[in-house]
Amino acid sequence: MNPLLLTTPHRRWNPLRGEWVLVSPHRTQRPWQGQTEDVAVPQSPQYDPSCYLCPGNPRAGGEQTPHYTGTYVFTNDYAALKPDAEIITEDDGLLHAETERGICRVLCFSPRHDLTLATMDVPSIRGVVDVWAAQEAELAANPDIRYVQIFENRGAMMGASNPHPHGQIWATEHIPNEPATELRTQKEYFAKHGETMLHAYLQKELEKGERVVAQNDTWVVVIPFWAVWPFETLVLPRDPVASMRSLSEAQRDGLADILKTLTAGYNRVFDAPFPYSMGFHPAPCDGEEHPEWQLHAHFYPPLLRSATVRKFMVGFELLGSPQRDITPESAAATLRNVMR
């Protein structure tokens, strides 16, 4: 890319969301006297008797967690959605509300309290991938479900209420805002070009190489050209695939491997546990074919300058448009260096 863009304020187009991102490279020199965070201290015990996700312990809702030895899935005790909610609609012009039904589940990645995706071994992560795929297949087969969102909030900074390694799966009656936007942009691109947007985008990133962070035979991790968060990454399969349940054996192996590489690398950036929110965007399960869709995962870590300084989405970001200081190319170089 033009080297002048690495030092000049400019904006970049995000074709997946259909919006601009402001990049201000010169702002990395500004002094920081704002809020700093405590460095997260890793949980050391393999078993915590006070943790409701550890095997054999009572859960917060009163149920008993079984003595599981691999992964464990259960319906969220405090689910944001209910499958049997009463159907209510209110429509008064600009004031519109309607019932949203759905299913919320929790997936414990491991019985060990002290592990994370970064510290689990690849075969164990492959077990998590298989459960993600199985859960997606089961929930997508429900005629009342049109989208299955798999995600993980890692670290207290990202709102995780329990350090035990776990993620969540929310299956919703309607397609949520983010994947609905991506559905529209990918459909438009496919109709115009006859290929999936993210597959075409990946070929450009592989050709240029400057934002590629890690790769294996089946998956590639890049910092998107349009990234908003400092060390945001996009995880893409090399070959077109629309959903988790459609992944081949080789793609599942490769996904487990690349998740280990990426999350362990994150921890080495500031020599501290790296918080993030991450999630997979599969195609909607709305009964339609989706040749335009490419399965992908977003990682959104908040850290900016160190393990104690985070990026805040405030001011212009809330009222104008997303903005970042360090360039995606600089962030990608930082991540590549710690992946080696």
Coordinates of C-alpha atoms in Angstrom, one line a residue:
M1 CA 0.0 0.0 0.0
N2 CA 1.0 3.6 -0.3
P3 CA 3.6 4.3 2.4
L4 CA 2.2 7.8 3.0
L5 CA -1.0 6.2 4.4
L6 CA 1.1 4.8 7.3
T7 CA 1.7 8.4 8.6
T8 CA -1.3 10.4 7.2
P9 CA -4.8 10.6 8.6
H10 CA -7.1 8.7 6.2
R11 CA -10.2 6.6 6.1
R12 CA -10.7 3.0 5.0
W13 CA -13.8 1.4 3.6
N14 CA -15.1 -1.7 5.4
P15 CA -17.1 -3.6 2.6
L16 CA -18.3 -6.2 5.1
R17 CA -20.2 -3.5 7.1
G18 CA -20.6 -0.9 4.5
E19 CA -19.0 1.9 6.5
W20 CA -15.8 4.0 6.8
V21 CA -13.1 3.7 9.5
L22 CA -10.9 6.7 10.4
V23 CA -7.2 5.9 10.8
S24 CA -5.0 8.4 12.6
P25 CA -1.4 6.9 12.8
H26 CA 0.2 10.1 14.2
R27 CA -1.9 9.8 17.4
T28 CA 0.3 7.0 18.7
Q29 CA 2.6 9.8 19.9
R30 CA 0.1 11.4 22.2
P31 CA 0.7 11.2 26.0
W32 CA -1.6 9.0 28.1
Q33 CA -2.9 10.1 31.5
G34 CA -6.2 8.3 31.3
Q35 CA -7.5 5.1 32.9
T36 CA -5.2 2.1 33.2
E37 CA -6.3 -1.4 34.0
D38 CA -4.9 -3.9 36.5
V39 CA -3.0 -6.7 34.8
A40 CA -5.1 -9.9 34.9
V41 CA -3.7 -12.6 37.2
P42 CA -4.1 -16.1 35.7
Q43 CA -6.2 -18.5 37.7
S44 CA -3.8 -21.1 39.0
P45 CA -5.9 -23.9 40.5
Q46 CA -7.0 -26.7 38.2
Y47 CA -10.1 -27.0 40.3
D48 CA -11.9 -24.2 42.2
P49 CA -14.5 -25.3 44.7
S50 CA -16.3 -21.9 44.4
C51 CA -16.6 -22.0 40.6
Y52 CA -20.0 -23.1 39.3
L53 CA -18.5 -24.3 36.0
C54 CA -16.0 -26.7 37.6
P55 CA -17.0 -30.4 37.6
G56 CA -19.2 -31.5 40.5
N57 CA -20.0 -28.0 41.8
P58 CA -23.5 -26.4 42.2
R59 CA -24.2 -23.8 39.5
A60 CA -25.4 -20.3 40.2
G61 CA -29.0 -21.3 39.3
G62 CA -29.0 -24.2 41.7
E63 CA -28.4 -27.0 39.2
Q64 CA -25.5 -29.4 39.8
T65 CA -22.6 -29.4 37.3
P66 CA -21.8 -33.0 36.4
H67 CA -18.3 -34.5 36.7
Y68 CA -17.5 -33.9 33.0
T69 CA -14.1 -34.8 31.6
G70 CA -14.1 -33.1 28.2
T71 CA -16.6 -30.4 27.1
Y72 CA -19.9 -29.7 28.8
V73 CA -22.9 -27.9 27.4
F74 CA -26.0 -26.7 29.3
T75 CA -28.8 -24.2 29.0
N76 CA -27.8 -20.9 30.4
D77 CA -29.3 -20.5 33.9
Y78 CA -29.8 -16.8 33.2
A79 CA -30.6 -16.9 29.5
A80 CA -31.2 -13.7 27.6
L81 CA -33.7 -15.5 25.4
K82 CA -36.5 -18.1 26.1
P83 CA -37.8 -20.6 23.5
D84 CA -41.4 -20.4 24.9
A85 CA -41.8 -16.6 25.5
E86 CA -45.3 -15.3 24.9
I87 CA -45.7 -13.7 21.5
I88 CA -46.3 -10.0 21.9
T89 CA -46.3 -7.3 19.2
E90 CA -46.6 -3.6 19.7
D91 CA -46.6 -1.2 16.7
D92 CA -47.4 2.5 17.0
G93 CA -45.6 4.0 14.1
L94 CA -42.0 4.8 15.2
L95 CA -42.6 2.7 18.4
H96 CA -42.3 -0.9 17.4
A97 CA -41.6 -4.0 19.6
E98 CA -42.0 -7.7 19.2
T99 CA -41.2 -10.9 21.1
E100 CA -37.8 -12.5 20.4
R101 CA -37.6 -16.2 21.2
G102 CA -34.4 -18.2 21.3
I103 CA -32.1 -20.6 23.1
C104 CA -29.0 -19.7 25.1
R105 CA -26.4 -22.3 26.0
V106 CA -23.0 -22.3 27.8
L107 CA -20.1 -24.5 26.5
C108 CA -17.3 -25.3 29.0
F109 CA -14.2 -25.9 26.9
S110 CA -12.4 -28.0 29.6
P111 CA -13.0 -29.3 33.1
R112 CA -9.8 -27.6 34.2
H113 CA -10.3 -24.2 35.7
D114 CA -6.8 -22.9 34.9
L115 CA -6.8 -23.3 31.1
T116 CA -7.8 -21.1 28.2
L117 CA -7.8 -21.6 24.5
A118 CA -4.3 -20.2 24.6
T119 CA -3.1 -22.9 27.0
M120 CA -5.2 -25.9 25.9
D121 CA -3.6 -28.4 23.6
V122 CA -4.7 -28.6 20.0
P123 CA -6.6 -32.0 20.3
S124 CA -8.6 -30.5 23.2
I125 CA -9.5 -27.4 21.1
R126 CA -10.5 -29.8 18.3
G127 CA -13.0 -31.2 20.7
V128 CA -14.4 -27.8 21.2
V129 CA -14.6 -27.2 17.4
D130 CA -16.6 -30.5 17.1
V131 CA -19.0 -29.4 19.8
W132 CA -19.5 -26.0 18.2
A133 CA -20.3 -27.7 14.9
A134 CA -22.7 -30.2 16.5
Q135 CA -24.5 -27.5 18.5
E136 CA -24.8 -25.4 15.4
A137 CA -26.3 -28.3 13.4
E138 CA -28.8 -29.1 16.2
L139 CA -30.0 -25.6 16.7
A140 CA -30.1 -24.8 13.0
A141 CA -32.4 -27.7 12.5
N142 CA -35.0 -26.0 14.8
P143 CA -37.6 -24.4 12.6
D144 CA -38.0 -21.5 15.0
I145 CA -34.3 -20.6 14.8
R146 CA -32.8 -18.5 12.0
Y147 CA -29.3 -17.7 13.4
V148 CA -26.8 -19.5 15.6
Q149 CA -24.2 -17.2 17.2
I150 CA -21.1 -18.8 18.8
F151 CA -19.0 -16.5 20.9
E152 CA -16.5 -16.2 23.8
N153 CA -15.9 -13.3 26.1
R154 CA -12.4 -13.8 27.5
G155 CA -11.2 -11.8 30.6
A156 CA -12.8 -9.6 33.1
M157 CA -12.1 -6.5 30.9
M158 CA -14.5 -8.0 28.4
G159 CA -17.2 -8.7 30.9
A160 CA -16.6 -12.4 31.5
S161 CA -18.3 -13.2 34.8
N162 CA -16.2 -16.4 35.4
P163 CA -12.6 -17.2 34.4
H164 CA -13.3 -20.9 33.8
P165 CA -12.7 -21.6 30.1
H166 CA -16.1 -21.3 28.4
G167 CA -18.1 -19.7 25.7
Q168 CA -21.7 -19.2 24.7
I169 CA -24.1 -20.1 22.0
W170 CA -27.2 -18.0 21.3
A171 CA -29.7 -19.2 18.8
T172 CA -32.2 -16.5 17.8
E173 CA -35.6 -16.3 16.1
H174 CA -34.4 -13.5 13.8
I175 CA -31.0 -12.7 12.2
P176 CA -29.2 -10.2 14.6
N177 CA -27.9 -6.8 13.4
E178 CA -24.3 -7.7 12.7
P179 CA -24.8 -10.8 10.6
A180 CA -27.8 -9.2 8.9
T181 CA -25.5 -6.4 7.7
E182 CA -22.9 -8.9 6.5
L183 CA -25.7 -10.8 4.8
R184 CA -26.7 -7.7 2.8
T185 CA -23.1 -6.7 1.8
Q186 CA -22.1 -10.3 0.9
K187 CA -25.3 -10.8 -1.2
E188 CA -24.6 -7.5 -3.1
Y189 CA -21.0 -8.4 -3.8
F190 CA -21.9 -12.0 -4.9
A191 CA -24.6 -10.7 -7.3
K192 CA -22.1 -8.2 -8.8
H193 CA -19.0 -10.4 -9.0
G194 CA -20.2 -14.0 -8.9
E195 CA -17.8 -15.0 -6.0
T196 CA -17.9 -14.6 -2.2
M197 CA -16.5 -11.3 -0.9
L198 CA -14.4 -12.8 1.8
H199 CA -12.8 -15.4 -0.4
A200 CA -11.8 -12.7 -2.9
Y201 CA -10.6 -10.5 0.0
L202 CA -8.5 -13.3 1.4
Q203 CA -6.7 -13.7 -2.0
K204 CA -5.8 -10.0 -1.9
E205 CA -4.4 -10.3 1.6
L206 CA -2.4 -13.4 0.8
E207 CA -1.0 -11.7 -2.3
K208 CA 0.1 -8.6 -0.3
G209 CA 1.1 -10.3 2.9
E210 CA 1.4 -7.2 5.0
R211 CA -1.6 -7.9 7.2
V212 CA -1.4 -11.7 7.4
V213 CA -0.7 -12.8 11.0
A214 CA -0.7 -16.6 10.8
Q215 CA -1.7 -19.3 8.5
N216 CA -1.8 -23.1 8.0
D217 CA -3.1 -25.4 5.2
T218 CA -6.8 -24.6 5.8
W219 CA -7.0 -21.2 7.6
V220 CA -5.6 -17.7 7.6
V221 CA -5.6 -15.0 10.2
V222 CA -5.4 -11.4 9.1
I223 CA -5.7 -8.0 10.7
P224 CA -8.4 -6.6 8.4
F225 CA -7.6 -3.6 6.2
W226 CA -10.5 -1.9 7.9
A227 CA -9.9 -3.1 11.5
V228 CA -11.2 -0.8 14.2
W229 CA -9.8 -2.4 17.4
P230 CA -6.0 -2.2 17.7
F231 CA -5.3 -5.9 17.4
E232 CA -8.6 -7.0 15.8
T233 CA -8.2 -10.1 13.6
L234 CA -10.3 -12.0 11.1
V235 CA -10.1 -15.8 10.8
L236 CA -10.9 -17.1 7.4
P237 CA -10.9 -20.6 5.8
R238 CA -8.9 -20.9 2.6
D239 CA -11.7 -22.7 0.8
P240 CA -15.3 -21.6 0.7
V241 CA -17.5 -23.0 3.5
A242 CA -20.7 -21.4 4.9
S243 CA -21.1 -22.9 8.3
M244 CA -19.4 -24.7 11.2
R245 CA -21.3 -27.9 10.6
S246 CA -20.0 -28.0 7.0
L247 CA -16.3 -28.0 8.0
S248 CA -14.3 -31.0 6.8
E249 CA -12.1 -33.0 9.1
A250 CA -9.0 -31.2 7.8
Q251 CA -10.7 -27.8 8.3
R252 CA -11.6 -28.7 11.8
D253 CA -8.1 -29.8 12.6
G254 CA -6.8 -26.6 11.0
L255 CA -9.2 -24.4 12.9
A256 CA -8.1 -25.9 16.2
D257 CA -4.5 -25.3 15.3
I258 CA -5.0 -21.7 14.2
L259 CA -7.0 -20.8 17.3
K260 CA -4.2 -22.1 19.5
T261 CA -1.6 -20.2 17.5
L262 CA -3.6 -16.9 17.6
T263 CA -4.7 -16.9 21.2
A264 CA -1.2 -18.0 22.5
G265 CA 0.3 -15.3 20.3
Y266 CA -2.1 -12.7 21.7
N267 CA -0.8 -13.5 25.2
R268 CA 2.8 -12.8 24.1
V269 CA 2.1 -9.3 22.8
F270 CA 2.3 -7.7 26.3
D271 CA 3.4 -10.8 28.2
A272 CA 0.0 -11.0 29.9
P273 CA -3.4 -12.8 29.4
F274 CA -5.0 -11.0 26.4
P275 CA -8.7 -10.2 26.8
Y276 CA -11.0 -10.4 23.8
S277 CA -14.5 -11.0 22.5
M278 CA -14.6 -13.4 19.6
G279 CA -17.3 -15.1 17.6
F280 CA -18.0 -17.0 14.5
H281 CA -20.4 -15.8 11.8
P282 CA -21.9 -18.7 9.9
A283 CA -24.6 -18.3 7.2
P284 CA -28.1 -17.8 8.5
C285 CA -30.2 -21.0 9.0
D286 CA -33.3 -19.4 7.5
G287 CA -34.2 -22.1 5.0
E288 CA -32.5 -20.3 2.1
E289 CA -29.4 -21.1 0.2
H290 CA -26.4 -18.8 0.9
P291 CA -23.8 -19.2 -1.8
E292 CA -22.6 -15.6 -1.0
W293 CA -21.6 -16.5 2.6
Q294 CA -18.2 -17.3 3.8
L295 CA -17.8 -18.6 7.4
H296 CA -15.4 -16.4 9.4
A297 CA -14.5 -15.5 13.0
H298 CA -13.9 -12.0 14.5
F299 CA -11.5 -11.4 17.4
Y300 CA -12.0 -8.0 19.1
P301 CA -9.3 -7.4 21.8
P302 CA -9.4 -4.1 23.6
L303 CA -5.8 -3.6 24.5
L304 CA -4.0 -0.7 22.9
R305 CA -0.5 0.3 24.3
S306 CA 0.1 -2.2 27.0
A307 CA -1.6 -4.8 29.2
T308 CA -3.0 -1.9 31.2
V309 CA -4.1 0.6 28.6
R310 CA -7.2 -0.2 26.5
K311 CA -9.0 1.5 23.6
F312 CA -12.2 3.2 24.5
M313 CA -15.1 3.6 21.9
V314 CA -16.2 7.0 23.0
G315 CA -16.7 10.5 21.6
F316 CA -16.1 10.6 17.8
E317 CA -16.4 6.8 17.7
L318 CA -19.9 6.9 19.2
L319 CA -21.1 10.1 17.4
G320 CA -19.1 10.0 14.1
S321 CA -17.4 6.9 12.9
P322 CA -15.0 4.2 14.2
Q323 CA -11.4 5.4 14.6
R324 CA -8.0 3.7 15.3
D325 CA -4.5 5.0 16.0
I326 CA -2.0 2.3 15.2
T327 CA -2.3 1.1 11.6
P328 CA -3.5 -2.5 10.8
E329 CA -0.1 -3.1 9.1
S330 CA 1.8 -2.1 12.3
A331 CA -0.4 -4.2 14.4
A332 CA 0.0 -7.2 12.1
A333 CA 3.8 -6.9 12.2
T334 CA 3.6 -6.9 16.0
L335 CA 1.5 -10.0 16.0
R336 CA 3.6 -11.8 13.4
N337 CA 6.7 -11.2 15.5
V338 CA 5.2 -13.0 18.6
M339 CA 3.8 -15.9 16.5
R340 CA 7.3 -17.0 15.6

